[in-house]
Amino acid sequence: MTTTAKTTRAADSRLVALIGTGVAAAAAASAATMTVAAAGRAAGVSLNVGGAPIPLPGFAVLTAVFSMVGLALAAVLARTARAPRRAFVRTTVVLTVLSLVPDLIVDAATGTRALLMLTHLVAAAIVIPAVARRLPA
Protein backbone atom coordinates (compact mmCIF):
# COMPACT_ATOMS: atom_id res chain seq x y z
CA MET A 1 0.00 0.00 0.00
CA THR A 2 2.78 2.43 0.89
CA THR A 3 4.62 1.70 -2.36
CA THR A 4 1.46 2.42 -4.36
CA ALA A 5 0.90 5.70 -2.52
CA LYS A 6 4.52 6.77 -3.09
CA THR A 7 4.35 5.83 -6.76
CA THR A 8 1.08 7.72 -7.21
CA ARG A 9 2.46 10.81 -5.44
CA ALA A 10 5.61 10.71 -7.57
CA ALA A 11 3.56 10.43 -10.76
CA ASP A 12 1.30 13.25 -9.61
CA SER A 13 4.26 15.50 -8.81
CA ARG A 14 5.78 14.77 -12.24
CA LEU A 15 2.48 15.68 -13.88
CA VAL A 16 2.26 18.92 -11.91
CA ALA A 17 5.83 19.79 -12.94
CA LEU A 18 5.02 18.94 -16.57
CA ILE A 19 1.95 21.16 -16.54
CA GLY A 20 3.77 24.03 -14.84
CA THR A 21 6.61 23.87 -17.31
CA GLY A 22 4.23 23.55 -20.25
CA VAL A 23 2.14 26.55 -19.21
CA ALA A 24 5.26 28.66 -18.67
CA ALA A 25 6.65 27.60 -22.06
CA ALA A 26 3.31 28.36 -23.72
CA ALA A 27 3.31 31.84 -22.18
CA ALA A 28 6.87 32.46 -23.31
CA ALA A 29 6.15 31.15 -26.81
CA SER A 30 2.99 33.25 -27.05
CA ALA A 31 4.91 36.39 -26.16
CA ALA A 32 7.70 35.44 -28.55
CA THR A 33 5.43 34.81 -31.54
CA MET A 34 3.60 38.08 -30.96
CA THR A 35 6.95 39.86 -30.73
CA VAL A 36 8.18 38.24 -33.94
CA ALA A 37 4.97 39.23 -35.72
CA ALA A 38 5.24 42.80 -34.40
CA ALA A 39 8.87 43.01 -35.51
CA GLY A 40 7.92 41.70 -38.93
CA ARG A 41 5.14 44.26 -39.24
CA ALA A 42 7.52 47.03 -38.10
CA ALA A 43 9.96 45.87 -40.80
CA GLY A 44 7.25 46.25 -43.41
CA VAL A 45 6.01 42.66 -43.69
CA SER A 46 2.28 42.55 -44.22
CA LEU A 47 0.18 40.51 -41.82
CA ASN A 48 -2.63 40.26 -44.36
CA VAL A 49 -3.82 36.76 -45.18
CA GLY A 50 -6.59 36.35 -47.69
CA GLY A 51 -7.01 40.12 -47.74
CA ALA A 52 -7.61 40.45 -43.99
CA PRO A 53 -5.00 41.38 -41.39
CA ILE A 54 -4.05 38.99 -38.61
CA PRO A 55 -4.24 40.90 -35.33
CA LEU A 56 -1.07 40.70 -33.25
CA PRO A 57 -2.85 39.17 -30.23
CA GLY A 58 -4.03 36.40 -32.57
CA PHE A 59 -0.47 35.10 -32.72
CA ALA A 60 -0.32 34.83 -28.94
CA VAL A 61 -3.74 33.24 -28.60
CA LEU A 62 -3.21 30.58 -31.25
CA THR A 63 0.26 29.82 -29.91
CA ALA A 64 -1.19 29.33 -26.43
CA VAL A 65 -4.03 27.12 -27.69
CA PHE A 66 -1.81 24.83 -29.73
CA SER A 67 0.82 24.73 -26.98
CA MET A 68 -1.89 23.44 -24.64
CA VAL A 69 -2.75 20.78 -27.22
CA GLY A 70 0.92 19.78 -27.21
CA LEU A 71 0.93 19.73 -23.42
CA ALA A 72 -2.10 17.45 -23.39
CA LEU A 73 -0.28 15.19 -25.85
CA ALA A 74 2.72 15.14 -23.52
CA ALA A 75 0.55 14.21 -20.54
CA VAL A 76 -1.02 11.33 -22.45
CA LEU A 77 2.35 10.09 -23.69
CA ALA A 78 3.80 10.33 -20.17
CA ARG A 79 1.22 7.77 -19.05
CA THR A 80 1.07 5.54 -22.11
CA ALA A 81 4.35 5.53 -24.05
CA ARG A 82 7.39 3.42 -23.25
CA ALA A 83 9.68 6.32 -24.12
CA PRO A 84 7.51 9.42 -23.64
CA ARG A 85 10.23 11.98 -24.38
CA ARG A 86 11.23 10.40 -27.67
CA ALA A 87 7.60 9.90 -28.71
CA PHE A 88 6.75 13.50 -27.82
CA VAL A 89 9.70 15.00 -29.68
CA ARG A 90 9.15 12.90 -32.79
CA THR A 91 5.42 13.62 -32.85
CA THR A 92 5.75 17.34 -32.26
CA VAL A 93 8.51 17.76 -34.82
CA VAL A 94 6.29 16.09 -37.42
CA LEU A 95 3.35 18.26 -36.36
CA THR A 96 5.52 21.37 -36.58
CA VAL A 97 6.55 20.49 -40.13
CA LEU A 98 2.92 19.84 -41.02
CA SER A 99 1.94 23.20 -39.51
CA LEU A 100 4.11 24.89 -42.13
CA VAL A 101 2.08 23.50 -45.03
CA PRO A 102 -0.87 25.92 -44.71
CA ASP A 103 1.60 28.80 -44.54
CA LEU A 104 3.03 27.72 -47.88
CA ILE A 105 -0.32 27.68 -49.65
CA VAL A 106 -2.13 30.57 -47.97
CA ASP A 107 -3.19 33.60 -50.02
CA ALA A 108 -0.49 35.96 -48.79
CA ALA A 109 2.72 37.67 -49.87
CA THR A 110 5.93 35.68 -49.75
CA GLY A 111 7.23 37.72 -46.82
CA THR A 112 4.03 37.08 -44.91
CA ARG A 113 4.31 33.36 -45.51
CA ALA A 114 7.90 33.38 -44.28
CA LEU A 115 6.92 35.34 -41.18
CA LEU A 116 4.09 32.91 -40.41
CA MET A 117 6.46 29.96 -40.74
CA LEU A 118 9.00 31.70 -38.54
CA THR A 119 6.40 32.13 -35.78
CA HIS A 120 5.63 28.39 -35.91
CA LEU A 121 9.31 27.54 -35.63
CA VAL A 122 9.88 30.01 -32.79
CA ALA A 123 6.98 28.55 -30.80
CA ALA A 124 8.18 25.00 -31.41
CA ALA A 125 11.75 25.90 -30.43
CA ILE A 126 10.49 27.16 -27.07
CA VAL A 127 7.77 24.66 -26.18
CA ILE A 128 9.10 21.32 -27.45
CA PRO A 129 12.42 21.28 -25.55
CA ALA A 130 10.88 22.68 -22.36
CA VAL A 131 8.14 20.07 -22.23
CA ALA A 132 10.39 17.25 -23.42
CA ARG A 133 12.81 17.86 -20.54
CA ARG A 134 9.98 17.06 -18.10
CA LEU A 135 9.15 13.73 -19.73
CA PRO A 136 10.82 10.45 -18.79
CA ALA A 137 13.35 9.31 -21.38
PDB file of C-alpha atoms in Angstrom:
ATOM      1  CA  MET A   1       0.000   0.000   0.000  1.00  0.00           C
ATOM      2  CA  THR A   2       2.784   2.429   0.885  1.00  0.00           C
ATOM      3  CA  THR A   3       4.615   1.700  -2.362  1.00  0.00           C
ATOM      4  CA  THR A   4       1.462   2.421  -4.363  1.00  0.00           C
ATOM      5  CA  ALA A   5       0.903   5.699  -2.520  1.00  0.00           C
ATOM      6  CA  LYS A   6       4.522   6.774  -3.090  1.00  0.00           C
ATOM      7  CA  THR A   7       4.348   5.828  -6.765  1.00  0.00           C
ATOM      8  CA  THR A   8       1.080   7.725  -7.207  1.00  0.00           C
ATOM      9  CA  ARG A   9       2.458  10.806  -5.438  1.00  0.00           C
ATOM     10  CA  ALA A  10       5.615  10.708  -7.575  1.00  0.00           C
ATOM     11  CA  ALA A  11       3.563  10.427 -10.759  1.00  0.00           C
ATOM     12  CA  ASP A  12       1.303  13.255  -9.608  1.00  0.00           C
ATOM     13  CA  SER A  13       4.264  15.505  -8.813  1.00  0.00           C
ATOM     14  CA  ARG A  14       5.782  14.774 -12.242  1.00  0.00           C
ATOM     15  CA  LEU A  15       2.476  15.678 -13.883  1.00  0.00           C
ATOM     16  CA  VAL A  16       2.256  18.924 -11.910  1.00  0.00           C
ATOM     17  CA  ALA A  17       5.830  19.791 -12.936  1.00  0.00           C
ATOM     18  CA  LEU A  18       5.021  18.940 -16.565  1.00  0.00           C
ATOM     19  CA  ILE A  19       1.948  21.160 -16.540  1.00  0.00           C
ATOM     20  CA  GLY A  20       3.766  24.028 -14.839  1.00  0.00           C
ATOM     21  CA  THR A  21       6.612  23.873 -17.307  1.00  0.00           C
ATOM     22  CA  GLY A  22       4.227  23.551 -20.249  1.00  0.00           C
ATOM     23  CA  VAL A  23       2.141  26.548 -19.207  1.00  0.00           C
ATOM     24  CA  ALA A  24       5.258  28.660 -18.668  1.00  0.00           C
ATOM     25  CA  ALA A  25       6.650  27.598 -22.058  1.00  0.00           C
ATOM     26  CA  ALA A  26       3.307  28.364 -23.716  1.00  0.00           C
ATOM     27  CA  ALA A  27       3.306  31.844 -22.185  1.00  0.00           C
ATOM     28  CA  ALA A  28       6.875  32.463 -23.311  1.00  0.00           C
ATOM     29  CA  ALA A  29       6.153  31.146 -26.811  1.00  0.00           C
ATOM     30  CA  SER A  30       2.989  33.254 -27.051  1.00  0.00           C
ATOM     31  CA  ALA A  31       4.911  36.394 -26.163  1.00  0.00           C
ATOM     32  CA  ALA A  32       7.704  35.442 -28.555  1.00  0.00           C
ATOM     33  CA  THR A  33       5.430  34.812 -31.542  1.00  0.00           C
ATOM     34  CA  MET A  34       3.597  38.077 -30.964  1.00  0.00           C
ATOM     35  CA  THR A  35       6.953  39.862 -30.733  1.00  0.00           C
ATOM     36  CA  VAL A  36       8.184  38.236 -33.939  1.00  0.00           C
ATOM     37  CA  ALA A  37       4.974  39.234 -35.719  1.00  0.00           C
ATOM     38  CA  ALA A  38       5.242  42.804 -34.402  1.00  0.00           C
ATOM     39  CA  ALA A  39       8.875  43.013 -35.505  1.00  0.00           C
ATOM     40  CA  GLY A  40       7.917  41.704 -38.926  1.00  0.00           C
ATOM     41  CA  ARG A  41       5.141  44.257 -39.241  1.00  0.00           C
ATOM     42  CA  ALA A  42       7.518  47.026 -38.102  1.00  0.00           C
ATOM     43  CA  ALA A  43       9.956  45.871 -40.796  1.00  0.00           C
ATOM     44  CA  GLY A  44       7.249  46.248 -43.409  1.00  0.00           C
ATOM     45  CA  VAL A  45       6.010  42.661 -43.688  1.00  0.00           C
ATOM     46  CA  SER A  46       2.276  42.552 -44.221  1.00  0.00           C
ATOM     47  CA  LEU A  47       0.180  40.512 -41.818  1.00  0.00           C
ATOM     48  CA  ASN A  48      -2.632  40.259 -44.365  1.00  0.00           C
ATOM     49  CA  VAL A  49      -3.824  36.761 -45.177  1.00  0.00           C
ATOM     50  CA  GLY A  50      -6.592  36.353 -47.693  1.00  0.00           C
ATOM     51  CA  GLY A  51      -7.009  40.124 -47.742  1.00  0.00           C
ATOM     52  CA  ALA A  52      -7.613  40.452 -43.989  1.00  0.00           C
ATOM     53  CA  PRO A  53      -4.997  41.378 -41.393  1.00  0.00           C
ATOM     54  CA  ILE A  54      -4.054  38.988 -38.615  1.00  0.00           C
ATOM     55  CA  PRO A  55      -4.240  40.903 -35.330  1.00  0.00           C
ATOM     56  CA  LEU A  56      -1.072  40.705 -33.246  1.00  0.00           C
ATOM     57  CA  PRO A  57      -2.847  39.166 -30.226  1.00  0.00           C
ATOM     58  CA  GLY A  58      -4.028  36.398 -32.570  1.00  0.00           C
ATOM     59  CA  PHE A  59      -0.466  35.098 -32.718  1.00  0.00           C
ATOM     60  CA  ALA A  60      -0.317  34.827 -28.943  1.00  0.00           C
ATOM     61  CA  VAL A  61      -3.743  33.243 -28.600  1.00  0.00           C
ATOM     62  CA  LEU A  62      -3.208  30.579 -31.246  1.00  0.00           C
ATOM     63  CA  THR A  63       0.261  29.821 -29.909  1.00  0.00           C
ATOM     64  CA  ALA A  64      -1.189  29.328 -26.430  1.00  0.00           C
ATOM     65  CA  VAL A  65      -4.030  27.125 -27.695  1.00  0.00           C
ATOM     66  CA  PHE A  66      -1.809  24.831 -29.725  1.00  0.00           C
ATOM     67  CA  SER A  67       0.817  24.733 -26.984  1.00  0.00           C
ATOM     68  CA  MET A  68      -1.889  23.442 -24.641  1.00  0.00           C
ATOM     69  CA  VAL A  69      -2.751  20.779 -27.216  1.00  0.00           C
ATOM     70  CA  GLY A  70       0.921  19.777 -27.210  1.00  0.00           C
ATOM     71  CA  LEU A  71       0.934  19.734 -23.421  1.00  0.00           C
ATOM     72  CA  ALA A  72      -2.103  17.451 -23.391  1.00  0.00           C
ATOM     73  CA  LEU A  73      -0.280  15.187 -25.846  1.00  0.00           C
ATOM     74  CA  ALA A  74       2.725  15.138 -23.520  1.00  0.00           C
ATOM     75  CA  ALA A  75       0.550  14.206 -20.541  1.00  0.00           C
ATOM     76  CA  VAL A  76      -1.019  11.326 -22.454  1.00  0.00           C
ATOM     77  CA  LEU A  77       2.354  10.092 -23.691  1.00  0.00           C
ATOM     78  CA  ALA A  78       3.796  10.326 -20.173  1.00  0.00           C
ATOM     79  CA  ARG A  79       1.223   7.773 -19.052  1.00  0.00           C
ATOM     80  CA  THR A  80       1.069   5.540 -22.113  1.00  0.00           C
ATOM     81  CA  ALA A  81       4.348   5.531 -24.051  1.00  0.00           C
ATOM     82  CA  ARG A  82       7.390   3.423 -23.246  1.00  0.00           C
ATOM     83  CA  ALA A  83       9.677   6.317 -24.122  1.00  0.00           C
ATOM     84  CA  PRO A  84       7.513   9.423 -23.645  1.00  0.00           C
ATOM     85  CA  ARG A  85      10.231  11.978 -24.383  1.00  0.00           C
ATOM     86  CA  ARG A  86      11.229  10.399 -27.672  1.00  0.00           C
ATOM     87  CA  ALA A  87       7.597   9.903 -28.713  1.00  0.00           C
ATOM     88  CA  PHE A  88       6.746  13.505 -27.821  1.00  0.00           C
ATOM     89  CA  VAL A  89       9.700  15.005 -29.680  1.00  0.00           C
ATOM     90  CA  ARG A  90       9.148  12.901 -32.787  1.00  0.00           C
ATOM     91  CA  THR A  91       5.421  13.617 -32.852  1.00  0.00           C
ATOM     92  CA  THR A  92       5.748  17.340 -32.256  1.00  0.00           C
ATOM     93  CA  VAL A  93       8.513  17.759 -34.823  1.00  0.00           C
ATOM     94  CA  VAL A  94       6.291  16.086 -37.418  1.00  0.00           C
ATOM     95  CA  LEU A  95       3.346  18.256 -36.363  1.00  0.00           C
ATOM     96  CA  THR A  96       5.524  21.372 -36.577  1.00  0.00           C
ATOM     97  CA  VAL A  97       6.554  20.492 -40.125  1.00  0.00           C
ATOM     98  CA  LEU A  98       2.918  19.838 -41.021  1.00  0.00           C
ATOM     99  CA  SER A  99       1.944  23.199 -39.511  1.00  0.00           C
ATOM    100  CA  LEU A 100       4.111  24.893 -42.132  1.00  0.00           C
ATOM    101  CA  VAL A 101       2.079  23.503 -45.026  1.00  0.00           C
ATOM    102  CA  PRO A 102      -0.867  25.921 -44.706  1.00  0.00           C
ATOM    103  CA  ASP A 103       1.599  28.803 -44.538  1.00  0.00           C
ATOM    104  CA  LEU A 104       3.033  27.723 -47.879  1.00  0.00           C
ATOM    105  CA  ILE A 105      -0.323  27.677 -49.651  1.00  0.00           C
ATOM    106  CA  VAL A 106      -2.133  30.574 -47.974  1.00  0.00           C
ATOM    107  CA  ASP A 107      -3.187  33.601 -50.024  1.00  0.00           C
ATOM    108  CA  ALA A 108      -0.486  35.962 -48.788  1.00  0.00           C
ATOM    109  CA  ALA A 109       2.717  37.667 -49.867  1.00  0.00           C
ATOM    110  CA  THR A 110       5.930  35.678 -49.749  1.00  0.00           C
ATOM    111  CA  GLY A 111       7.233  37.724 -46.821  1.00  0.00           C
ATOM    112  CA  THR A 112       4.026  37.082 -44.907  1.00  0.00           C
ATOM    113  CA  ARG A 113       4.310  33.364 -45.512  1.00  0.00           C
ATOM    114  CA  ALA A 114       7.902  33.378 -44.282  1.00  0.00           C
ATOM    115  CA  LEU A 115       6.920  35.336 -41.179  1.00  0.00           C
ATOM    116  CA  LEU A 116       4.092  32.914 -40.406  1.00  0.00           C
ATOM    117  CA  MET A 117       6.458  29.963 -40.745  1.00  0.00           C
ATOM    118  CA  LEU A 118       8.996  31.701 -38.536  1.00  0.00           C
ATOM    119  CA  THR A 119       6.400  32.128 -35.781  1.00  0.00           C
ATOM    120  CA  HIS A 120       5.629  28.393 -35.912  1.00  0.00           C
ATOM    121  CA  LEU A 121       9.311  27.540 -35.634  1.00  0.00           C
ATOM    122  CA  VAL A 122       9.880  30.006 -32.785  1.00  0.00           C
ATOM    123  CA  ALA A 123       6.983  28.547 -30.802  1.00  0.00           C
ATOM    124  CA  ALA A 124       8.184  24.997 -31.407  1.00  0.00           C
ATOM    125  CA  ALA A 125      11.749  25.898 -30.426  1.00  0.00           C
ATOM    126  CA  ILE A 126      10.486  27.163 -27.074  1.00  0.00           C
ATOM    127  CA  VAL A 127       7.772  24.662 -26.183  1.00  0.00           C
ATOM    128  CA  ILE A 128       9.100  21.320 -27.447  1.00  0.00           C
ATOM    129  CA  PRO A 129      12.416  21.280 -25.546  1.00  0.00           C
ATOM    130  CA  ALA A 130      10.883  22.682 -22.355  1.00  0.00           C
ATOM    131  CA  VAL A 131       8.137  20.074 -22.229  1.00  0.00           C
ATOM    132  CA  ALA A 132      10.393  17.251 -23.421  1.00  0.00           C
ATOM    133  CA  ARG A 133      12.807  17.860 -20.540  1.00  0.00           C
ATOM    134  CA  ARG A 134       9.978  17.064 -18.102  1.00  0.00           C
ATOM    135  CA  LEU A 135       9.147  13.726 -19.729  1.00  0.00           C
ATOM    136  CA  PRO A 136      10.822  10.449 -18.792  1.00  0.00           C
ATOM    137  CA  ALA A 137      13.353   9.305 -21.380  1.00  0.00           C
TER     138      ALA A 137
END
